[in-house]
């Protein structure tokens, strides 16, 4: 066309880019197939080598390692399963196994996490078989970590358990809303699946005297079991040891094989490696340990743990577990009282080769390490321990007294409650007050419960503090009716962990920790309003929550209304984090800050009173898809806050008392009313 520039057309290439890609892939595959691929069929020599190797089977998948096989092999008829978070349910299971032995039966204490619970359907193959469940309820009515899979199996499975005979003891606390819900569910569900209940469920209340509840229940259990199976009821008295004691001379043991306080893996504190958890805690440097109270004679610590380069992750609302060390002075007094060399090397080995635990705690070790790191020496002694102490007592009056304390009679229970529980008599107090009692230290190591980790609400947000975890903790110290002063194990140990920067000889104190995930979470949408109620150290998780909201606000997000109800005794004494709260209020991070000072005015004012005074604001929060969070004392505060909110729903929502109660329960079920409480 005239006036139009003619464009020359380039010849089309012989192969496109896509064709070249396909050709390359084909050539690569051919090279791999003929030169690099290993023939799946072994040659003769390989076949000979392979044919003599036994296949490795998962423990739960191997018929020769299942719970039923183990019980048949060892002549046992009773399996005692425990769902334990703090060790009490496991301790009770071990005691029941010993009781079975006293009645002429053989039992095995079993962690449900370590076996295939579908084998319950086969347990009836064993003559006179029985399954006992010691099930603790944890958190907001949840099963313990080690019983979660079993609980899920019960919920989702439909395996018929015809022929299975069972009994359940639940461990709970009446101050919590979902009292003993796990034990009650297991008891109910087993019956639904066709199992036969041999004895009524026992419900232990840790808010009063769970020891008495347990003893009363098991004293009725065993005669019923004996009658059911046609066994003559004849309880054998005396001591039944579960572990054999071996003492080592210093020259007979390699100290590199001796545990020095590690939770599980030998030398784990010297050679730290992630992931960090309950069996592998991180030895965290303490960055900050400062006093929060300004007076009044009490103490509250703010402590910061360094988690730099550890791969430890946490969220606001999670808990951090701290493994404490017992009081050195108390340990030395126990050793002096019993004339024991604390540096004695020893091991405790299970007498029963089929026992679920080879040792009661990491062994070999020393008496010093056992008393400092592994044994609970500060809690009141259980009745079974007092019963075992009788044979080590020389004075007849002392013998009679210990026998009474450990007796399941009404008189014995009353005396135990008054003299041991109410007076909080621990091991040292018992030894001091019963002078002719001199138990063997190795037996004490077998009898005492394990020293447990202490859990603290995390008082920081990873958005503000990604390399550290903060807590606040009140120093526990109180006088008992026996005239002694008892000290909280963890807080009195933590108070000594004070970093001293600038010192040439400075060794930064370290604390074993790990993070435990929580369901106590801020709403996914930051635009939703939140209302937090946390007097005292119940404020801890809300420091993290507010830091989280401040971070989003600074990032320009639409952050919803944020309200805090806090309470303490006096503004000038225990108003913790006052500067932070005041600044957040000034910066409008906190929309509302309501504080109850219970001892500053003519009458006591608590957070529940402030809720009632601000009922319209509370109701608007609920109406606007707000979330309510409560943290602190379960026995009084949490209940009264709950009742105050129900009353607000009645008054502002125009509902009846029952309708309001159901409405608040609905908020809980939807995750809009969450509580992180303790008793």
XYZ file of C-alpha atoms in Angstrom:
679
model
C 0.000 0.000 0.000
C 1.437 3.377 -0.955
C 2.746 5.390 1.955
C 2.775 2.356 4.207
C 6.048 1.014 5.569
C 6.452 -2.600 4.628
C 7.384 -4.839 7.571
C 9.447 -7.908 6.743
C 8.129 -11.093 8.405
C 10.767 -13.186 10.221
C 10.765 -16.912 9.485
C 9.162 -19.046 12.271
C 11.651 -20.993 14.415
C 11.852 -24.773 13.938
C 11.150 -25.408 17.694
C 9.328 -23.266 20.250
C 10.522 -22.674 23.837
C 7.876 -25.117 25.088
C 9.164 -27.806 22.663
C 12.722 -27.316 23.945
C 11.455 -27.688 27.545
C 9.712 -30.968 26.747
C 12.760 -32.327 24.918
C 15.069 -31.433 27.844
C 12.726 -33.124 30.307
C 12.602 -36.272 28.158
C 16.424 -36.452 27.832
C 16.803 -35.947 31.617
C 14.343 -38.758 32.372
C 16.159 -41.171 29.996
C 19.536 -40.387 31.602
C 18.075 -40.922 35.096
C 16.370 -44.191 34.108
C 19.438 -45.875 32.654
C 22.271 -44.455 34.751
C 21.053 -43.289 38.157
C 17.911 -45.208 39.045
C 18.422 -48.035 41.505
C 16.911 -51.327 40.507
C 14.023 -52.028 42.877
C 14.802 -55.729 42.671
C 17.837 -56.525 44.852
C 20.621 -58.714 43.538
C 21.446 -61.980 45.243
C 23.935 -60.521 47.708
C 21.568 -57.673 48.614
C 18.719 -60.124 49.015
C 20.766 -62.242 51.419
C 21.567 -59.176 53.519
C 17.976 -57.979 53.564
C 16.444 -61.352 54.355
C 18.099 -61.614 57.766
C 16.952 -58.178 59.011
C 13.772 -58.187 61.106
C 11.244 -55.483 60.194
C 11.032 -52.590 62.648
C 7.499 -52.076 63.883
C 5.961 -49.175 65.702
C 5.305 -50.110 69.325
C 1.560 -49.582 68.989
C 1.499 -51.609 65.775
C 3.387 -54.615 67.076
C 1.238 -57.416 68.440
C 4.061 -58.419 70.761
C 4.223 -55.028 72.466
C 0.538 -54.194 72.897
C -1.000 -53.688 76.299
C -3.001 -56.936 76.175
C 0.065 -58.954 75.196
C 2.116 -57.382 77.992
C -0.572 -58.100 80.535
C -0.951 -61.722 79.442
C 2.798 -62.225 79.461
C 3.210 -60.840 82.991
C 0.055 -62.389 84.467
C -1.724 -59.083 85.007
C -5.464 -58.595 84.929
C -5.818 -54.879 85.729
C -4.782 -51.942 83.528
C -4.809 -48.510 85.175
C -4.804 -45.651 82.665
C -4.012 -42.106 83.771
C -4.661 -38.740 82.170
C -2.310 -36.485 84.097
C -1.185 -32.878 83.648
C 0.504 -32.154 86.973
C 1.375 -35.708 88.035
C -1.411 -36.353 90.570
C -3.440 -38.718 88.377
C -0.282 -40.667 87.552
C 0.553 -40.842 91.261
C -2.940 -42.157 92.044
C -2.641 -44.759 89.272
C 0.643 -45.984 90.760
C -0.946 -46.227 94.191
C -3.869 -48.222 92.803
C -1.397 -50.635 91.191
C 0.219 -51.170 94.598
C -3.220 -51.640 96.180
C -4.046 -54.341 93.644
C -0.908 -56.157 94.756
C -2.042 -55.948 98.368
C -5.314 -57.625 97.392
C -3.529 -60.431 95.558
C -3.995 -59.061 92.031
C -1.479 -57.704 89.528
C -1.926 -54.349 87.793
C -0.096 -52.149 85.330
C -0.158 -48.332 85.363
C -0.347 -47.144 81.752
C 0.024 -43.822 79.949
C -2.736 -43.854 77.272
C -0.489 -41.810 74.998
C 1.942 -44.713 74.794
C -0.441 -47.474 73.782
C -3.159 -48.290 71.276
C -6.390 -47.702 73.163
C -8.360 -49.731 70.612
C -7.003 -52.723 72.515
C -9.580 -51.994 75.195
C -11.940 -54.100 73.067
C -9.614 -57.094 73.575
C -9.017 -56.696 77.307
C -11.908 -59.048 78.140
C -9.782 -61.903 76.754
C -7.931 -61.812 80.090
C -9.782 -63.541 82.915
C -11.083 -61.185 85.618
C -9.753 -58.192 83.693
C -10.498 -54.627 84.716
C -9.650 -51.200 83.299
C -9.377 -48.331 85.792
C -9.153 -44.728 84.565
C -7.702 -41.884 86.644
C -8.661 -38.895 84.503
C -7.838 -35.292 85.360
C -9.717 -32.364 83.856
C -7.522 -29.530 82.671
C -8.153 -25.970 81.465
C -11.696 -25.265 80.348
C -12.982 -28.812 80.775
C -10.322 -30.337 78.511
C -8.563 -33.695 78.803
C -4.894 -33.641 79.727
C -2.314 -33.597 76.948
C -1.447 -37.288 77.314
C -5.151 -38.300 77.240
C -6.192 -36.133 74.276
C -5.893 -38.885 71.644
C -7.828 -41.339 73.833
C -10.522 -38.703 74.420
C -10.785 -38.021 70.678
C -11.020 -41.753 70.006
C -13.887 -42.077 72.465
C -15.689 -39.165 70.811
C -15.203 -40.248 67.228
C -14.888 -44.009 67.450
C -17.614 -46.607 67.526
C -15.585 -49.608 68.711
C -17.828 -51.784 70.814
C -16.435 -52.520 74.262
C -18.745 -55.378 75.237
C -17.137 -57.453 77.956
C -14.887 -54.650 79.227
C -15.232 -53.969 82.946
C -14.184 -50.539 84.159
C -14.103 -47.960 86.945
C -13.288 -44.241 86.769
C -11.837 -41.742 89.223
C -11.923 -38.122 88.097
C -9.625 -35.368 89.317
C -10.956 -31.819 89.191
C -11.614 -28.623 91.078
C -15.086 -27.349 91.983
C -14.075 -23.731 91.574
C -13.941 -24.334 87.814
C -17.090 -24.371 85.703
C -16.377 -27.701 83.992
C -15.790 -29.640 87.193
C -14.443 -33.132 86.440
C -15.950 -33.067 82.957
C -13.285 -35.377 81.491
C -13.764 -38.131 84.074
C -17.541 -37.850 83.834
C -17.425 -38.079 80.035
C -15.101 -41.104 80.023
C -17.353 -42.893 82.531
C -20.482 -42.149 80.496
C -18.959 -42.909 77.091
C -17.464 -46.267 78.098
C -20.903 -47.416 79.205
C -22.439 -46.196 75.935
C -19.923 -48.327 74.027
C -21.056 -51.440 75.897
C -18.569 -51.604 78.772
C -19.729 -52.601 82.258
C -19.188 -50.216 85.165
C -17.909 -52.231 88.125
C -17.900 -49.350 90.624
C -19.405 -45.880 90.672
C -17.317 -42.973 89.464
C -15.262 -41.137 92.064
C -14.917 -37.356 91.832
C -11.888 -35.801 93.498
C -12.011 -32.096 94.374
C -8.603 -30.450 94.571
C -10.194 -27.328 96.071
C -10.874 -29.182 99.318
C -9.092 -32.505 99.957
C -8.590 -34.643 96.870
C -6.538 -37.102 98.936
C -9.536 -37.875 101.135
C -11.806 -38.176 98.090
C -9.409 -40.654 96.495
C -8.873 -42.741 99.636
C -12.631 -42.949 100.294
C -13.291 -44.033 96.696
C -10.621 -46.719 96.533
C -11.546 -48.138 99.927
C -14.938 -48.956 98.407
C -13.526 -49.998 95.033
C -11.398 -52.974 96.026
C -13.958 -54.955 98.068
C -16.414 -54.492 95.176
C -13.823 -55.726 92.657
C -12.981 -58.730 94.833
C -16.660 -59.619 95.141
C -17.196 -59.188 91.386
C -14.382 -61.579 90.500
C -14.903 -64.010 93.365
C -11.633 -63.122 95.081
C -11.343 -63.429 98.858
C -11.002 -59.978 100.403
C -7.749 -60.143 102.343
C -5.660 -57.002 102.196
C -1.968 -57.511 102.921
C -0.376 -54.798 105.016
C 3.242 -53.705 104.918
C 5.489 -52.101 102.356
C 5.479 -53.034 98.690
C 8.519 -51.545 97.007
C 8.339 -50.728 93.304
C 12.023 -49.902 92.825
C 15.295 -51.492 93.894
C 17.982 -49.218 95.294
C 21.598 -49.365 94.129
C 24.254 -47.207 95.762
C 27.495 -46.400 93.932
C 30.865 -45.520 95.360
C 32.420 -42.456 93.661
C 35.062 -44.643 91.976
C 32.439 -47.038 90.630
C 30.521 -44.601 88.454
C 31.350 -42.310 85.584
C 30.066 -38.892 86.614
C 29.405 -38.104 82.934
C 26.490 -40.586 83.152
C 24.954 -38.922 86.226
C 21.900 -36.679 85.902
C 22.194 -33.259 87.533
C 18.616 -31.967 87.203
C 17.796 -32.538 83.518
C 14.148 -33.335 82.826
C 14.813 -36.176 80.384
C 17.895 -36.073 78.133
C 21.274 -36.368 79.845
C 23.352 -33.166 79.532
C 20.428 -31.384 77.828
C 21.217 -28.215 79.803
C 24.817 -28.235 78.580
C 23.983 -29.118 74.983
C 20.786 -27.212 74.247
C 18.973 -27.861 70.993
C 15.420 -27.143 69.828
C 12.577 -27.887 69.727
C 11.977 -26.963 73.358
C 9.077 -28.559 75.225
C 8.100 -30.207 78.514
C 10.827 -32.859 78.191
C 13.402 -30.506 76.727
C 13.068 -27.070 78.372
C 15.192 -24.118 77.343
C 17.630 -22.783 79.935
C 16.664 -19.162 79.433
C 18.828 -16.238 80.595
C 16.982 -13.835 82.906
C 17.131 -10.367 81.376
C 15.105 -8.454 83.983
C 13.872 -9.206 87.502
C 12.375 -6.131 89.153
C 9.884 -5.372 91.905
C 6.429 -4.164 90.856
C 4.987 -3.319 94.273
C 5.771 0.072 95.777
C 5.111 -0.851 99.404
C 2.828 -2.793 101.728
C 5.171 -5.617 102.689
C 4.228 -7.940 99.832
C 6.260 -8.575 96.697
C 5.394 -9.003 93.013
C 8.150 -9.636 90.462
C 8.315 -8.691 86.793
C 10.669 -11.159 85.096
C 11.830 -11.269 81.475
C 13.243 -14.438 79.884
C 15.477 -14.225 76.815
C 14.450 -16.504 73.907
C 16.721 -15.030 71.219
C 17.641 -17.549 68.472
C 15.725 -20.401 70.149
C 12.902 -20.866 67.615
C 10.512 -20.599 70.575
C 7.239 -19.060 69.419
C 4.422 -17.722 71.565
C 1.247 -15.678 71.306
C -0.346 -13.238 73.720
C -2.423 -15.352 76.104
C -0.089 -18.374 76.165
C 1.528 -19.751 79.328
C 5.185 -20.257 80.072
C 6.192 -23.203 82.242
C 9.029 -22.797 84.732
C 10.864 -25.765 86.253
C 11.799 -24.598 89.774
C 14.434 -25.845 92.199
C 13.613 -26.672 95.826
C 14.944 -24.592 98.691
C 18.585 -25.525 99.397
C 18.222 -24.909 103.140
C 15.243 -27.260 103.391
C 17.129 -29.979 101.490
C 20.112 -29.685 103.824
C 17.857 -29.826 106.902
C 16.218 -33.019 105.643
C 19.639 -34.574 105.056
C 20.861 -33.553 108.518
C 17.695 -34.861 110.183
C 18.086 -38.274 108.508
C 21.909 -38.320 108.632
C 22.185 -38.695 104.862
C 25.143 -37.875 102.617
C 23.561 -35.760 99.882
C 26.354 -36.535 97.432
C 25.625 -40.268 97.438
C 25.342 -41.648 93.903
C 22.413 -44.013 93.381
C 19.833 -45.366 91.004
C 16.304 -46.680 91.474
C 15.346 -49.455 89.030
C 11.840 -50.817 88.573
C 11.522 -54.253 90.154
C 8.836 -55.149 87.638
C 10.447 -55.510 84.218
C 7.101 -54.681 82.560
C 6.620 -51.442 84.512
C 5.810 -48.438 82.335
C 8.695 -46.488 83.910
C 12.185 -47.863 84.391
C 13.014 -45.172 86.963
C 10.813 -42.813 89.016
C 12.970 -39.898 87.781
C 16.195 -39.606 85.764
C 18.840 -41.990 87.144
C 21.609 -42.397 88.139
C 21.797 -39.234 90.188
C 22.540 -38.064 93.748
C 20.294 -37.532 96.743
C 21.090 -33.825 96.498
C 19.888 -33.636 92.900
C 16.795 -35.740 93.615
C 15.744 -33.518 96.522
C 16.544 -30.273 94.711
C 15.131 -31.009 91.264
C 12.964 -34.132 91.105
C 10.927 -34.501 94.307
C 8.104 -32.415 95.742
C 9.327 -31.861 99.294
C 7.132 -28.826 100.048
C 3.586 -30.189 99.741
C 1.712 -31.884 102.597
C 2.461 -35.614 102.658
C -0.147 -38.032 101.272
C -1.663 -40.725 103.488
C 0.132 -43.513 101.605
C 3.495 -41.938 102.434
C 2.600 -41.656 106.113
C 1.493 -45.281 106.079
C 4.856 -46.383 104.662
C 6.665 -44.310 107.310
C 5.147 -46.398 110.119
C 7.679 -49.223 109.713
C 10.538 -46.704 110.100
C 9.153 -45.391 113.408
C 10.509 -46.744 116.703
C 8.288 -45.089 119.319
C 4.950 -46.875 119.754
C 2.997 -43.652 120.294
C 4.474 -42.175 117.117
C 3.593 -45.388 115.280
C 0.006 -45.224 116.479
C -0.215 -41.573 115.473
C 1.049 -42.154 111.908
C -1.234 -45.180 111.617
C -4.189 -43.005 112.623
C -3.252 -40.254 110.155
C -3.119 -42.760 107.289
C -6.288 -44.577 108.322
C -9.445 -44.301 106.165
C -11.610 -44.143 109.304
C -13.617 -40.966 110.027
C -11.326 -40.197 112.969
C -8.226 -40.714 110.829
C -9.527 -38.527 108.007
C -10.427 -35.752 110.431
C -7.007 -35.834 112.085
C -5.209 -35.927 108.721
C -7.175 -32.913 107.517
C -6.407 -30.893 110.656
C -2.825 -31.941 111.387
C -1.431 -32.391 107.866
C -3.549 -30.522 105.326
C -4.720 -27.490 107.322
C -1.274 -27.039 108.897
C 0.429 -27.674 105.507
C 2.944 -30.100 107.065
C 5.514 -31.158 104.500
C 8.246 -33.808 104.746
C 10.561 -31.789 106.999
C 7.707 -30.752 109.304
C 6.558 -34.376 109.688
C 10.108 -35.534 110.452
C 10.530 -32.752 113.017
C 7.186 -33.435 114.722
C 7.512 -37.245 114.734
C 11.064 -37.565 116.084
C 11.309 -41.370 116.119
C 10.439 -41.613 112.428
C 13.579 -42.210 110.337
C 12.600 -43.408 106.853
C 15.245 -44.566 104.396
C 16.124 -41.846 101.899
C 15.842 -44.204 98.938
C 12.288 -45.085 100.011
C 11.443 -41.389 100.350
C 12.670 -40.915 96.776
C 10.260 -43.618 95.644
C 7.273 -42.329 97.604
C 7.281 -38.570 97.089
C 5.489 -37.105 94.053
C 7.487 -35.381 91.343
C 8.300 -31.686 91.507
C 6.129 -30.143 88.778
C 6.607 -27.181 86.478
C 4.777 -23.981 87.437
C 2.721 -22.187 84.779
C 2.512 -18.419 84.408
C 0.393 -16.320 82.082
C 2.708 -14.557 79.667
C 2.683 -10.780 80.209
C 3.960 -9.740 76.793
C 3.155 -9.877 73.084
C 5.561 -11.275 70.484
C 4.618 -8.354 68.246
C 6.324 -6.040 70.724
C 8.782 -8.520 72.290
C 9.637 -11.275 69.795
C 12.860 -12.274 71.596
C 11.657 -12.310 75.196
C 8.859 -13.683 77.371
C 7.618 -11.693 80.372
C 5.788 -12.845 83.502
C 4.666 -11.286 86.759
C 4.486 -13.387 89.910
C 3.555 -12.701 93.533
C 6.064 -13.989 96.063
C 4.326 -16.721 98.093
C 5.098 -16.762 101.806
C 2.688 -17.555 104.639
C 2.548 -18.701 108.267
C 0.932 -22.015 109.154
C -1.030 -23.132 112.193
C 1.989 -25.226 113.272
C 3.998 -22.026 113.748
C 6.110 -22.448 110.623
C 6.601 -20.168 107.639
C 6.056 -21.873 104.286
C 7.611 -20.518 101.116
C 6.334 -20.920 97.571
C 8.797 -23.174 95.737
C 8.945 -21.380 92.386
C 8.564 -17.735 93.401
C 11.116 -17.926 96.212
C 13.562 -19.532 93.802
C 12.832 -16.990 91.061
C 13.411 -14.063 93.404
C 17.089 -15.064 93.558
C 17.450 -14.964 89.761
C 18.564 -11.339 89.491
C 20.944 -10.338 86.694
C 23.753 -7.997 87.691
C 24.986 -6.301 84.492
C 28.398 -4.691 84.546
C 29.980 -7.147 86.960
C 33.224 -8.739 85.726
C 32.330 -12.018 87.400
C 28.766 -11.793 86.151
C 27.100 -15.101 85.327
C 23.621 -14.467 84.013
C 21.059 -16.535 85.947
C 19.126 -19.055 83.871
C 15.726 -20.695 84.275
C 14.389 -23.831 82.494
C 11.248 -22.860 80.558
C 8.964 -23.932 77.738
C 5.795 -22.462 76.219
C 2.395 -24.100 76.629
C -0.168 -23.021 74.067
C -3.482 -21.643 75.287
C -6.970 -21.061 73.893
C -6.987 -17.652 75.605
C -6.798 -15.597 72.416
C -7.739 -12.135 71.154
C -10.429 -12.072 68.427
C -9.146 -12.623 64.896
C -10.569 -9.270 63.803
C -8.809 -6.415 65.617
C -11.866 -4.245 64.983
C -13.908 -6.274 67.468
C -14.148 -4.678 70.921
C -12.574 -6.462 73.890
C -13.287 -6.178 77.598
C -10.692 -7.537 80.013
C -11.213 -8.214 83.720
C -8.035 -9.012 85.649
C -7.333 -7.962 89.250
C -3.856 -8.514 90.735
C -1.602 -10.737 88.634
C -4.699 -11.588 86.614
C -3.554 -8.512 84.671
C -0.615 -10.486 83.210
C -2.113 -11.806 79.943
C -3.833 -8.483 79.347
C -0.479 -6.694 79.260
C 0.230 -8.882 76.232
C -3.247 -8.258 74.806
C -2.874 -4.474 75.126
C 0.603 -4.559 73.586
C -0.929 -6.476 70.688
C -3.684 -3.875 70.226
C -1.136 -1.044 70.499
C 0.933 -2.642 67.734
C -2.059 -2.804 65.374
C -3.128 0.726 66.249
C 0.345 2.046 65.503
C 0.230 0.183 62.172
C -2.870 2.193 61.281
C -5.440 -0.554 61.644
C -8.990 0.018 62.839
C -8.686 -1.308 66.388
C -11.924 -1.845 68.283
C -12.805 -0.511 71.713
C -10.410 -1.844 74.372
C -11.610 -1.824 77.988
C -9.723 -2.980 81.085
C -11.106 -3.599 84.580
C -8.221 -3.938 87.031
C -8.217 -4.251 90.803
C -5.671 -4.117 93.628
C -5.571 -3.138 97.292
C -4.020 0.321 97.312
C -2.894 2.712 94.580
C 0.339 3.540 96.422
C 1.269 -0.082 97.141
C 0.285 -2.707 94.568
C -0.928 -0.860 91.467
C 1.294 -2.909 89.131
C 2.208 -1.627 85.657
C 0.685 1.753 86.555
C 2.945 3.700 84.179
C 2.155 1.423 81.237
C -1.613 1.476 81.817
C -1.663 5.256 82.248
C 0.329 5.765 79.038
C -1.923 3.400 77.066
C -4.953 5.294 78.314
C -3.396 8.619 77.287
C -2.580 7.221 73.833
C -6.147 5.918 73.476
C -4.908 2.339 73.170
C -7.094 1.714 76.210
C -10.502 3.191 75.519
C -11.644 2.675 79.101
C -9.552 1.982 82.206
C -11.566 1.108 85.325
C -9.639 0.457 88.543
C -10.951 -0.873 91.857
C -8.792 -0.069 94.911
C -10.316 -2.350 97.515
C -8.571 -0.867 100.583
C -8.327 2.828 99.733
C -11.923 3.799 100.455
C -14.397 3.444 103.325
C -15.738 0.198 101.819
C -14.170 -2.548 99.758
C -14.652 -2.173 96.015
C -13.870 -4.986 93.595
C -13.939 -5.353 89.813
C -17.402 -6.938 89.859
C -18.748 -3.772 91.503
C -17.259 -1.636 88.725
C -18.892 -3.868 86.121
C -22.279 -3.243 87.726
C -21.610 0.512 87.789
C -20.771 0.471 84.070
C -23.492 -1.946 82.990
C -24.490 0.015 79.888
C -20.930 0.020 78.585
C -20.645 -3.716 79.252
C -23.915 -4.418 77.439
C -22.882 -2.303 74.444
C -19.643 -4.256 74.265
C -21.599 -7.516 74.111
C -24.056 -6.128 71.561
C -21.226 -4.971 69.288
C -19.738 -8.479 68.925
C -17.328 -7.794 71.777
C -15.228 -10.413 73.544
C -14.992 -10.759 77.327
C -11.834 -12.042 79.045
C -11.462 -12.880 82.747
C -8.194 -13.822 84.446
C -7.397 -14.445 88.105
C -8.940 -16.149 91.124
C -11.448 -18.873 90.243
C -12.889 -19.407 93.709
C -14.437 -15.955 94.203
C -13.583 -13.305 91.610
C -14.339 -15.259 88.429
C -17.686 -16.483 89.767
C -18.751 -13.055 90.956
C -17.727 -11.464 87.644
C -19.786 -14.092 85.835
C -22.791 -13.376 88.067
C -22.380 -9.621 87.537
C -22.439 -10.070 83.754
C -25.523 -12.297 83.974
C -27.243 -9.564 86.015
C -26.294 -6.981 83.364
C -27.822 -9.174 80.637
C -31.003 -9.439 82.720
C -31.271 -5.703 83.302
C -30.030 -4.320 79.977
C -31.079 -7.171 77.733
C -34.557 -7.638 79.151
C -34.075 -11.359 79.794
C -35.088 -13.626 82.650
C -32.394 -14.987 84.985
C -32.376 -18.356 83.214
C -32.353 -16.768 79.761
C -29.454 -14.525 80.781
C -27.513 -17.495 82.180
C -28.056 -19.399 78.929
C -27.088 -16.297 76.946
C -23.754 -15.986 78.779
C -23.146 -19.703 78.342
C -23.733 -19.170 74.630
C -21.043 -16.476 74.626
C -18.663 -18.987 76.177
C -19.499 -21.644 73.600
C -18.852 -19.137 70.797
C -15.489 -18.159 72.279
C -16.656 -14.664 73.183
C -16.358 -15.177 76.958
C -13.026 -16.721 77.941
C -11.525 -17.344 81.360
C -7.954 -18.113 82.419
C -8.359 -18.731 86.133
C -6.730 -20.583 89.019
C -7.642 -21.502 92.589
